[in-house]
Amino acid sequence: MAKPCYVLCCMALLLGHGASSQVVAHITVKAGAVNRHQTIIQVPFDAEPGRVYRLVSVENGKKVEQNVQQEDGQIAWQLRGDLPAGTERTFDLVLLKGKVDVPLNKRQITYKEEDGGYTISRGEHPVLHYRTAIMEPPTGADTAFRRGGFIHPAFTPQGKSLTNIHPKDHFHHLGIWSPWTDTEFEGKTVDFWNLKKRSGTVRPVSSPQNSLTAGNVFGGFRQMQDHIVIGNPDRTAMTELLEIKVYNTADDHFVWDYNSTLQCASAAPITLNEYRYGGGFAIRGAEEWNNANSKVLTSEGKDRKQADGSLARWFIVQGALKAGNGGLLVLSCPQNFNSPQPLRVWPENDQGGQVFANFSPTKNKPWPLVPGQSYAQRYRIVTFDGELTAAQAEAYWNDYAFPPEVTVVPVSRPVSRR
């Protein structure tokens, strides 16, 4: 988000070029029982497509104007500064009229199509790269490990990579992805993760729902991924619409959402069987992490010795990287299936101490999917340099799990009389 002086200058420039404005709604944001800090607000509003809106508020006796972004019948912005528990803040939503060119600010969220996929950046700093093209495995590895549809690298704000792909111990580990492992489709067991079985795989595909977005408040992409049963011919058992939304947060941390929506691809149901691994959100941690220089912490206070099989609302993985410490926090939405979700975390002595952590919703119960319904799994990711405390993680969780109450009151347009 731009600094206040920058936004005010932009507004003066815009209005100086013949743009007038009209207040179209009054908005109240109530903190509720949670202290808010730089909170991301997304609220339904029937905005006019292609039009430019601004939020106007009074803070410490001064008028403040800031960016708002619209998409899919919603408007979004980030609260400036703190909003303590029990307090509220009011805004006027203003529609700018006339010709308005909106400059993107220095911390805008942008996308670039490169390296077989999309790189999403905040300003000049890459946040993550998503691979759409099929990636070949390392030389000498089985060609069954060819796959696309994963995130690597995911970065800290200072550019440290947090992820690893195709490690020699597990060629099917792919940065950040949703590894559905043990499933049942048309009476057969299908594994969409352990690619060497040649049972199933995942392929990004063309779809009218695919999109790329850039903006001053958020940016990212939507990408359809087919979960393929390998055969003669191949068949799609399950579709997944993956949405990655990166926010232009004012803090030093990167904040982004990983939202996955599953559907049956045909009239045949699919069951995601109970299994110790799979689904949800998984990360294969940075190559340099081991049991001596990294650690895991969960919302219930579990460390790497205790985390596997426990239930959690969030987990942190952090440790020493090539240019200093860093890590990531993963928040699981309380509306997710089987929440709070079970964790699969490699014990500290597995695989030489390498890091694998997974929100595995089917670890202790199956999940049957039926045709005609959609099934959402939503996670928020915070990446950081240095270290993140449990108190900071809990504050992020409260803000995500219990969003503030937002009231939007449209302003009626006056009726002209003759």
mmCIF file of C-alpha atoms in Angstrom, residues 147-152 163-165 167 170 172-181 192-194 202 225 240 242 258 277-285 356-359:
data_model
loop_
_atom_site.group_PDB
_atom_site.id
_atom_site.type_symbol
_atom_site.label_atom_id
_atom_site.label_comp_id
_atom_site.label_asym_id
_atom_site.label_seq_id
_atom_site.Cartn_x
_atom_site.Cartn_y
_atom_site.Cartn_z
ATOM 1 C CA ARG A 147 4.539 -32.729 -13.335
ATOM 2 C CA GLY A 148 3.340 -29.155 -13.134
ATOM 3 C CA GLY A 149 0.961 -27.388 -10.774
ATOM 4 C CA PHE A 150 3.062 -26.437 -7.756
ATOM 5 C CA ILE A 151 4.678 -23.405 -6.097
ATOM 6 C CA HIS A 152 8.466 -23.092 -6.086
ATOM 7 C CA THR A 163 10.967 -24.454 -0.656
ATOM 8 C CA ASN A 164 12.650 -27.382 -2.362
ATOM 9 C CA ILE A 165 11.646 -29.598 -5.294
ATOM 10 C CA PRO A 167 15.024 -33.808 -3.569
ATOM 11 C CA HIS A 170 11.607 -37.893 -2.670
ATOM 12 C CA HIS A 172 7.723 -36.324 -6.019
ATOM 13 C CA HIS A 173 8.085 -33.512 -3.454
ATOM 14 C CA LEU A 174 7.266 -30.224 -5.181
ATOM 15 C CA GLY A 175 7.706 -27.081 -3.098
ATOM 16 C CA ILE A 176 4.161 -26.215 -1.994
ATOM 17 C CA TRP A 177 1.252 -28.309 -3.276
ATOM 18 C CA SER A 178 -1.830 -30.342 -2.285
ATOM 19 C CA PRO A 179 -0.751 -34.003 -2.277
ATOM 20 C CA TRP A 180 -3.850 -36.206 -2.465
ATOM 21 C CA THR A 181 -2.454 -39.666 -1.904
ATOM 22 C CA PHE A 192 -2.230 -38.476 -7.370
ATOM 23 C CA TRP A 193 1.008 -37.806 -5.469
ATOM 24 C CA ASN A 194 3.325 -40.834 -5.569
ATOM 25 C CA VAL A 202 -1.972 -33.508 -11.674
ATOM 26 C CA GLN A 225 -5.713 -28.242 -12.282
ATOM 27 C CA GLU A 240 -9.213 -28.206 -8.635
ATOM 28 C CA LEU A 242 -6.361 -23.041 -7.296
ATOM 29 C CA TYR A 258 -3.794 -20.448 -0.965
ATOM 30 C CA TYR A 277 -0.353 -38.176 4.437
ATOM 31 C CA GLY A 278 -2.116 -36.080 1.924
ATOM 32 C CA GLY A 279 -4.216 -33.227 0.691
ATOM 33 C CA GLY A 280 -4.705 -29.828 2.226
ATOM 34 C CA PHE A 281 -1.445 -27.898 2.182
ATOM 35 C CA ALA A 282 2.060 -29.359 2.098
ATOM 36 C CA ILE A 283 5.541 -27.846 2.030
ATOM 37 C CA ARG A 284 8.899 -29.464 1.397
ATOM 38 C CA GLY A 285 11.166 -27.076 3.232
ATOM 39 C CA PHE A 356 8.211 -31.758 5.443
ATOM 40 C CA ALA A 357 5.005 -30.348 6.976
ATOM 41 C CA ASN A 358 1.453 -31.005 5.844
ATOM 42 C CA PHE A 359 -2.061 -30.012 6.913
#
